[in-house]
Amino acid sequence: MSVLTCVIESMGSSCSRSHSLDETEAAENAKSADIDRRILQETKAEQHIHKLLLLGAGESGKSTIFKQIKLLFQTGFDEAELKSYTSVIHANVYQTIKILYEGAKELAQVEPDSSKYVLSPDSQEIGEKLSEIGVRLDYPSLNKECVQDVRKLWQDPAIQETYSRGSILQVPDCAQYFMENLDRLSEVDYVPTKEDVLHARVRTNGVVETQFSPLGESKRGGEVYRLYDVGGQRNERRKWIHLFEGVNAVIFCAAISEYDQMLCEDETKNRMMETKELFDWVLKQRCFEVPLSACEWFKDYQPIAPGKQEVEHAYEFVKKKFEELYFQSSKPDRVDRVFKIYRTTALDQKLVKKTFKLIDESMRRSREGT
């Protein structure tokens, strides 16, 4: 009996285990099918996602364009995000005034007409105090007392003269804008505006990405753009390589205003020459699937009459330089890649919107083969 009982129990256990294995296998198969279904859905969704790289040298306007995308095609900045820029903007003010103060002292020592860079005794005292703040990692918030000091130093004729030489001193483009808004920036309940955020300067480290739906026909077709912004300084460029794979388009930013400026990281290197070499390097990357007289590159530039005509003439000249470099550096079988040059201003939202509409239309035509 005991043996029989054991056999019965053993058989019962075997049936139970077999039934349990069938249930486990069925569950795993269902889970596998669900995973396969989701992969298929994601693959279909990915077909509508187009990868864009935002490239360019440091200070070329990439991050400002990135912010404009958020304002134009997403929900913009909520109050918490706007407030997060307060410390950045205050730091920009301290950093700017320190650069100008140190620059005035340097120019007073090396320039032939050094007297116009000599600060008044009061300004020197203020400059020393603000320079000490300018080297700190944690900048204090702007208050009315600080603003009085910053404004007094900013208005000193020697500082204004130094500001006019900003191209050789790494003075940020946001300098005048923030100096003209000091009182508002120092209010106790200050919340940065969209314009303030666009002018704010903070170095991009690593890779930042955002996803958005474009305008026009592509939006109706469910197309989505995934835009990557990466640091433009030399030590950040090694992070670019892995982003080239699968890219649909590159938006390369070149700041024309930098033709007479030097790099922050190498003050012997002209920024436009760096941009030229960087553009050339980008064009020669194998992993791409889709593929003015102060500057040596512009030494053959012939100016015309000053005014608006001169601006247009200079733009067309620079545009032609990039077009020539593109055709020179592209392999014969790659010159048929879609290559466009658009003129825009990173701080002008209407122009950025128009530019992205043109990029969107160009990519749509490329996808449709027209």
Short mmCIF file of N, CA and C in Angstrom, two decimals, residues 156-287:
data_model
loop_
_atom_site.label_atom_id
_atom_site.label_comp_id
_atom_site.label_asym_id
_atom_site.label_seq_id
_atom_site.Cartn_x
_atom_site.Cartn_y
_atom_site.Cartn_z
N ASP A 156 32.08 103.51 -16.43
CA ASP A 156 33.40 104.15 -16.47
C ASP A 156 33.89 104.19 -17.91
N PRO A 157 34.36 105.36 -18.40
CA PRO A 157 34.83 105.48 -19.79
C PRO A 157 35.89 104.45 -20.17
N ALA A 158 36.73 104.08 -19.22
CA ALA A 158 37.78 103.08 -19.51
C ALA A 158 37.17 101.71 -19.80
N ILE A 159 36.10 101.37 -19.07
CA ILE A 159 35.43 100.09 -19.29
C ILE A 159 34.69 100.10 -20.62
N GLN A 160 34.07 101.24 -20.95
CA GLN A 160 33.38 101.35 -22.24
C GLN A 160 34.37 101.24 -23.40
N GLU A 161 35.53 101.84 -23.23
CA GLU A 161 36.58 101.73 -24.25
C GLU A 161 37.05 100.28 -24.38
N THR A 162 37.16 99.62 -23.24
CA THR A 162 37.56 98.21 -23.23
C THR A 162 36.50 97.35 -23.90
N TYR A 163 35.23 97.66 -23.62
CA TYR A 163 34.12 96.91 -24.23
C TYR A 163 34.16 96.99 -25.74
N SER A 164 34.60 98.14 -26.27
CA SER A 164 34.69 98.30 -27.73
C SER A 164 35.75 97.39 -28.32
N ARG A 165 36.63 96.87 -27.48
CA ARG A 165 37.67 95.92 -27.92
C ARG A 165 37.31 94.49 -27.51
N GLY A 166 36.03 94.28 -27.31
CA GLY A 166 35.54 92.99 -26.80
C GLY A 166 35.95 91.78 -27.60
N SER A 167 36.18 91.96 -28.91
CA SER A 167 36.51 90.81 -29.76
C SER A 167 37.84 90.16 -29.39
N ILE A 168 38.73 90.91 -28.72
CA ILE A 168 40.02 90.32 -28.34
C ILE A 168 40.05 89.90 -26.88
N LEU A 169 38.93 90.10 -26.17
CA LEU A 169 38.91 89.84 -24.72
C LEU A 169 37.94 88.75 -24.29
N GLN A 170 37.31 88.07 -25.23
CA GLN A 170 36.33 87.02 -24.90
C GLN A 170 35.14 87.58 -24.13
N VAL A 171 34.72 88.81 -24.45
CA VAL A 171 33.53 89.38 -23.80
C VAL A 171 32.30 88.71 -24.40
N PRO A 172 31.43 88.13 -23.58
CA PRO A 172 30.26 87.43 -24.12
C PRO A 172 29.28 88.37 -24.80
N ASP A 173 28.53 87.83 -25.76
CA ASP A 173 27.56 88.63 -26.51
C ASP A 173 26.44 89.19 -25.63
N CYS A 174 26.20 88.56 -24.50
CA CYS A 174 25.10 88.98 -23.63
C CYS A 174 25.44 90.20 -22.79
N ALA A 175 26.68 90.69 -22.85
CA ALA A 175 27.15 91.75 -21.95
C ALA A 175 26.24 92.97 -21.93
N GLN A 176 26.05 93.62 -23.06
CA GLN A 176 25.27 94.85 -23.09
C GLN A 176 23.82 94.61 -22.68
N TYR A 177 23.24 93.50 -23.13
CA TYR A 177 21.84 93.21 -22.80
C TYR A 177 21.63 93.14 -21.30
N PHE A 178 22.49 92.40 -20.60
CA PHE A 178 22.32 92.27 -19.15
C PHE A 178 22.66 93.57 -18.42
N MET A 179 23.66 94.30 -18.90
CA MET A 179 24.01 95.57 -18.26
C MET A 179 22.89 96.60 -18.38
N GLU A 180 22.12 96.51 -19.44
CA GLU A 180 20.99 97.43 -19.62
C GLU A 180 19.78 97.02 -18.80
N ASN A 181 19.79 95.85 -18.22
CA ASN A 181 18.65 95.36 -17.45
C ASN A 181 19.00 95.04 -15.99
N LEU A 182 20.04 95.67 -15.47
CA LEU A 182 20.53 95.34 -14.13
C LEU A 182 19.47 95.48 -13.04
N ASP A 183 18.70 96.58 -13.08
CA ASP A 183 17.68 96.80 -12.03
C ASP A 183 16.67 95.67 -12.01
N ARG A 184 16.20 95.27 -13.17
CA ARG A 184 15.22 94.19 -13.24
C ARG A 184 15.83 92.86 -12.79
N LEU A 185 17.06 92.60 -13.17
CA LEU A 185 17.72 91.34 -12.79
C LEU A 185 17.92 91.21 -11.29
N SER A 186 17.99 92.35 -10.59
CA SER A 186 18.28 92.31 -9.15
C SER A 186 17.03 92.40 -8.27
N GLU A 187 15.85 92.40 -8.89
CA GLU A 187 14.62 92.45 -8.10
C GLU A 187 14.49 91.19 -7.25
N VAL A 188 13.92 91.35 -6.08
CA VAL A 188 13.80 90.22 -5.14
C VAL A 188 12.98 89.08 -5.73
N ASP A 189 11.93 89.41 -6.44
CA ASP A 189 11.05 88.38 -7.02
C ASP A 189 11.34 88.17 -8.52
N TYR A 190 12.57 88.43 -8.91
CA TYR A 190 12.94 88.32 -10.33
C TYR A 190 12.76 86.90 -10.86
N VAL A 191 12.05 86.81 -11.98
CA VAL A 191 11.92 85.56 -12.73
C VAL A 191 12.38 85.86 -14.15
N PRO A 192 13.39 85.16 -14.65
CA PRO A 192 13.90 85.44 -16.00
C PRO A 192 12.81 85.33 -17.07
N THR A 193 12.89 86.19 -18.06
CA THR A 193 11.99 86.12 -19.21
C THR A 193 12.58 85.19 -20.25
N LYS A 194 11.79 84.89 -21.28
CA LYS A 194 12.30 84.05 -22.37
C LYS A 194 13.52 84.71 -23.02
N GLU A 195 13.45 86.05 -23.17
CA GLU A 195 14.56 86.78 -23.77
C GLU A 195 15.81 86.66 -22.91
N ASP A 196 15.63 86.73 -21.58
CA ASP A 196 16.77 86.58 -20.66
C ASP A 196 17.42 85.21 -20.83
N VAL A 197 16.57 84.18 -20.91
CA VAL A 197 17.07 82.81 -21.04
C VAL A 197 17.84 82.63 -22.35
N LEU A 198 17.34 83.24 -23.43
CA LEU A 198 18.03 83.13 -24.71
C LEU A 198 19.40 83.80 -24.66
N HIS A 199 19.53 84.88 -23.88
CA HIS A 199 20.81 85.58 -23.77
C HIS A 199 21.76 84.91 -22.76
N ALA A 200 21.21 84.10 -21.86
CA ALA A 200 22.04 83.48 -20.82
C ALA A 200 23.09 82.56 -21.45
N ARG A 201 24.28 82.60 -20.90
CA ARG A 201 25.38 81.80 -21.43
C ARG A 201 25.84 80.77 -20.40
N VAL A 202 25.70 79.51 -20.75
CA VAL A 202 26.21 78.44 -19.91
C VAL A 202 26.79 77.37 -20.84
N ARG A 203 27.98 76.94 -20.53
CA ARG A 203 28.66 75.99 -21.40
C ARG A 203 27.95 74.64 -21.43
N THR A 204 27.80 74.08 -22.62
CA THR A 204 27.18 72.76 -22.78
C THR A 204 28.21 71.68 -22.50
N ASN A 205 27.91 70.81 -21.55
CA ASN A 205 28.78 69.68 -21.25
C ASN A 205 28.06 68.40 -21.61
N GLY A 206 28.74 67.52 -22.30
CA GLY A 206 28.11 66.25 -22.66
C GLY A 206 27.12 66.43 -23.80
N VAL A 207 26.07 65.62 -23.77
CA VAL A 207 25.08 65.61 -24.85
C VAL A 207 23.71 65.91 -24.27
N VAL A 208 23.00 66.84 -24.90
CA VAL A 208 21.64 67.18 -24.49
C VAL A 208 20.73 66.88 -25.67
N GLU A 209 19.60 66.25 -25.42
CA GLU A 209 18.70 65.93 -26.53
C GLU A 209 17.28 66.38 -26.25
N THR A 210 16.55 66.62 -27.31
CA THR A 210 15.13 66.95 -27.20
C THR A 210 14.41 66.38 -28.41
N GLN A 211 13.13 66.17 -28.27
CA GLN A 211 12.33 65.58 -29.34
C GLN A 211 11.15 66.51 -29.62
N PHE A 212 10.87 66.75 -30.89
CA PHE A 212 9.78 67.66 -31.22
C PHE A 212 9.18 67.32 -32.58
N SER A 213 7.96 67.77 -32.78
CA SER A 213 7.29 67.60 -34.07
C SER A 213 7.44 68.89 -34.85
N PRO A 214 7.81 68.78 -36.11
CA PRO A 214 8.04 69.97 -36.92
C PRO A 214 6.74 70.59 -37.43
N LEU A 215 6.87 71.56 -38.30
CA LEU A 215 5.73 72.25 -38.88
C LEU A 215 5.33 71.64 -40.22
N GLY A 216 4.18 72.07 -40.71
CA GLY A 216 3.81 71.75 -42.08
C GLY A 216 3.46 70.30 -42.33
N GLU A 217 3.80 69.83 -43.54
CA GLU A 217 3.41 68.49 -43.99
C GLU A 217 3.95 67.39 -43.10
N SER A 218 5.16 67.56 -42.59
CA SER A 218 5.78 66.50 -41.78
C SER A 218 5.01 66.26 -40.50
N LYS A 219 4.45 67.33 -39.92
CA LYS A 219 3.69 67.17 -38.68
C LYS A 219 2.44 66.33 -38.93
N ARG A 220 1.79 66.60 -40.06
CA ARG A 220 0.59 65.82 -40.39
C ARG A 220 0.94 64.36 -40.67
N GLY A 221 2.16 64.12 -41.12
CA GLY A 221 2.58 62.75 -41.41
C GLY A 221 3.12 62.01 -40.20
N GLY A 222 3.10 62.65 -39.03
CA GLY A 222 3.56 62.00 -37.81
C GLY A 222 5.06 61.98 -37.65
N GLU A 223 5.78 62.80 -38.44
CA GLU A 223 7.24 62.81 -38.35
C GLU A 223 7.69 63.52 -37.07
N VAL A 224 8.77 63.01 -36.50
CA VAL A 224 9.33 63.56 -35.26
C VAL A 224 10.82 63.75 -35.44
N TYR A 225 11.34 64.85 -34.91
CA TYR A 225 12.77 65.11 -34.96
C TYR A 225 13.36 64.94 -33.56
N ARG A 226 14.48 64.24 -33.51
CA ARG A 226 15.22 64.10 -32.25
C ARG A 226 16.53 64.87 -32.43
N LEU A 227 16.65 65.98 -31.70
CA LEU A 227 17.78 66.89 -31.88
C LEU A 227 18.79 66.73 -30.75
N TYR A 228 20.07 66.60 -31.11
CA TYR A 228 21.15 66.45 -30.14
C TYR A 228 22.05 67.68 -30.17
N ASP A 229 22.25 68.28 -29.00
CA ASP A 229 23.18 69.40 -28.86
C ASP A 229 24.37 68.90 -28.05
N VAL A 230 25.57 69.17 -28.55
CA VAL A 230 26.78 68.72 -27.85
C VAL A 230 27.71 69.91 -27.65
N GLY A 231 28.55 69.83 -26.63
CA GLY A 231 29.51 70.89 -26.37
C GLY A 231 30.41 71.10 -27.57
N GLY A 232 30.69 72.38 -27.88
CA GLY A 232 31.50 72.68 -29.06
C GLY A 232 32.98 72.88 -28.77
N GLN A 233 33.33 73.00 -27.48
CA GLN A 233 34.75 73.19 -27.16
C GLN A 233 35.55 71.93 -27.53
N ARG A 234 36.84 72.11 -27.73
CA ARG A 234 37.68 71.01 -28.22
C ARG A 234 37.59 69.75 -27.36
N ASN A 235 37.60 69.94 -26.05
CA ASN A 235 37.61 68.76 -25.17
C ASN A 235 36.26 68.05 -25.13
N GLU A 236 35.23 68.64 -25.76
CA GLU A 236 33.92 68.01 -25.81
C GLU A 236 33.71 67.21 -27.10
N ARG A 237 34.56 67.44 -28.10
CA ARG A 237 34.27 66.91 -29.44
C ARG A 237 34.46 65.40 -29.54
N ARG A 238 35.21 64.82 -28.63
CA ARG A 238 35.38 63.36 -28.67
C ARG A 238 34.05 62.66 -28.44
N LYS A 239 33.08 63.39 -27.85
CA LYS A 239 31.77 62.80 -27.58
C LYS A 239 30.87 62.82 -28.81
N TRP A 240 31.32 63.48 -29.88
CA TRP A 240 30.51 63.56 -31.08
C TRP A 240 30.46 62.25 -31.85
N ILE A 241 31.58 61.52 -31.82
CA ILE A 241 31.77 60.38 -32.73
C ILE A 241 30.61 59.40 -32.70
N HIS A 242 30.21 58.98 -31.51
CA HIS A 242 29.19 57.93 -31.42
C HIS A 242 27.81 58.43 -31.83
N LEU A 243 27.65 59.75 -32.00
CA LEU A 243 26.35 60.30 -32.39
C LEU A 243 26.14 60.31 -33.90
N PHE A 244 27.22 60.14 -34.68
CA PHE A 244 27.10 60.22 -36.12
C PHE A 244 26.30 59.05 -36.72
N GLU A 245 26.31 57.91 -36.03
CA GLU A 245 25.66 56.73 -36.59
C GLU A 245 24.14 56.95 -36.70
N GLY A 246 23.61 56.71 -37.86
CA GLY A 246 22.17 56.80 -38.06
C GLY A 246 21.63 58.22 -38.16
N VAL A 247 22.50 59.19 -38.31
CA VAL A 247 22.04 60.58 -38.36
C VAL A 247 21.38 60.87 -39.71
N ASN A 248 20.29 61.63 -39.67
CA ASN A 248 19.58 62.00 -40.89
C ASN A 248 20.04 63.35 -41.44
N ALA A 249 20.45 64.24 -40.54
CA ALA A 249 20.92 65.55 -40.99
C ALA A 249 21.77 66.18 -39.91
N VAL A 250 22.70 67.02 -40.34
CA VAL A 250 23.53 67.79 -39.42
C VAL A 250 23.23 69.27 -39.62
N ILE A 251 22.97 69.96 -38.51
CA ILE A 251 22.81 71.41 -38.56
C ILE A 251 24.11 71.99 -38.01
N PHE A 252 24.93 72.53 -38.88
CA PHE A 252 26.23 73.04 -38.48
C PHE A 252 26.14 74.55 -38.32
N CYS A 253 26.43 75.04 -37.12
CA CYS A 253 26.34 76.47 -36.82
C CYS A 253 27.69 77.15 -36.95
N ALA A 254 27.71 78.24 -37.69
CA ALA A 254 28.92 79.05 -37.84
C ALA A 254 28.56 80.50 -37.56
N ALA A 255 29.21 81.10 -36.55
CA ALA A 255 28.93 82.49 -36.18
C ALA A 255 29.79 83.43 -37.03
N ILE A 256 29.17 84.11 -37.98
CA ILE A 256 29.92 85.00 -38.87
C ILE A 256 30.59 86.13 -38.09
N SER A 257 29.96 86.54 -36.98
CA SER A 257 30.49 87.65 -36.18
C SER A 257 31.83 87.33 -35.53
N GLU A 258 32.25 86.05 -35.59
CA GLU A 258 33.48 85.65 -34.90
C GLU A 258 34.72 85.66 -35.79
N TYR A 259 34.61 86.27 -36.97
CA TYR A 259 35.74 86.23 -37.90
C TYR A 259 36.99 86.92 -37.36
N ASP A 260 36.81 87.87 -36.40
CA ASP A 260 37.96 88.58 -35.85
C ASP A 260 38.22 88.23 -34.38
N GLN A 261 37.67 87.10 -33.93
CA GLN A 261 37.82 86.70 -32.53
C GLN A 261 38.66 85.44 -32.41
N MET A 262 39.21 85.26 -31.21
CA MET A 262 40.04 84.08 -30.93
C MET A 262 39.29 83.10 -30.02
N LEU A 263 39.71 81.85 -30.04
CA LEU A 263 39.08 80.82 -29.20
C LEU A 263 39.31 81.09 -27.72
N CYS A 264 38.32 80.72 -26.90
CA CYS A 264 38.50 80.79 -25.45
C CYS A 264 39.59 79.83 -25.00
N GLU A 265 39.62 78.63 -25.60
CA GLU A 265 40.56 77.60 -25.16
C GLU A 265 41.93 77.72 -25.81
N ASP A 266 42.06 78.58 -26.83
CA ASP A 266 43.34 78.79 -27.50
C ASP A 266 43.33 80.19 -28.11
N GLU A 267 43.91 81.15 -27.38
CA GLU A 267 43.82 82.54 -27.80
C GLU A 267 44.74 82.88 -28.97
N THR A 268 45.41 81.88 -29.53
CA THR A 268 46.21 82.09 -30.74
C THR A 268 45.44 81.63 -31.99
N LYS A 269 44.26 81.05 -31.79
CA LYS A 269 43.51 80.47 -32.90
C LYS A 269 42.27 81.29 -33.23
N ASN A 270 42.17 81.75 -34.47
CA ASN A 270 41.01 82.50 -34.94
C ASN A 270 39.77 81.60 -34.93
N ARG A 271 38.66 82.12 -34.41
CA ARG A 271 37.45 81.29 -34.28
C ARG A 271 36.90 80.83 -35.62
N MET A 272 36.92 81.71 -36.62
CA MET A 272 36.39 81.30 -37.92
C MET A 272 37.28 80.25 -38.58
N MET A 273 38.60 80.35 -38.38
CA MET A 273 39.49 79.31 -38.90
C MET A 273 39.21 77.97 -38.21
N GLU A 274 38.93 78.03 -36.92
CA GLU A 274 38.57 76.82 -36.18
C GLU A 274 37.28 76.23 -36.73
N THR A 275 36.31 77.11 -37.02
CA THR A 275 35.04 76.67 -37.58
C THR A 275 35.24 76.02 -38.95
N LYS A 276 36.09 76.64 -39.77
CA LYS A 276 36.39 76.08 -41.09
C LYS A 276 36.97 74.68 -40.97
N GLU A 277 37.97 74.53 -40.09
CA GLU A 277 38.63 73.23 -39.93
C GLU A 277 37.67 72.20 -39.34
N LEU A 278 36.79 72.66 -38.44
CA LEU A 278 35.83 71.74 -37.84
C LEU A 278 34.81 71.28 -38.87
N PHE A 279 34.35 72.20 -39.71
CA PHE A 279 33.40 71.85 -40.78
C PHE A 279 34.04 70.85 -41.74
N ASP A 280 35.29 71.09 -42.07
CA ASP A 280 36.04 70.18 -42.95
C ASP A 280 36.14 68.80 -42.31
N TRP A 281 36.43 68.76 -41.02
CA TRP A 281 36.55 67.48 -40.29
C TRP A 281 35.23 66.73 -40.28
N VAL A 282 34.13 67.47 -40.04
CA VAL A 282 32.81 66.84 -40.00
C VAL A 282 32.48 66.21 -41.36
N LEU A 283 32.78 66.93 -42.43
CA LEU A 283 32.48 66.43 -43.78
C LEU A 283 33.24 65.14 -44.10
N LYS A 284 34.40 64.96 -43.48
CA LYS A 284 35.24 63.81 -43.81
C LYS A 284 34.98 62.59 -42.92
N GLN A 285 34.01 62.69 -42.02
CA GLN A 285 33.72 61.55 -41.17
C GLN A 285 33.11 60.41 -41.98
N ARG A 286 33.75 59.25 -41.96
CA ARG A 286 33.28 58.10 -42.73
C ARG A 286 31.94 57.58 -42.28
N CYS A 287 31.62 57.80 -41.00
CA CYS A 287 30.40 57.20 -40.47
C CYS A 287 29.15 57.96 -40.86
#
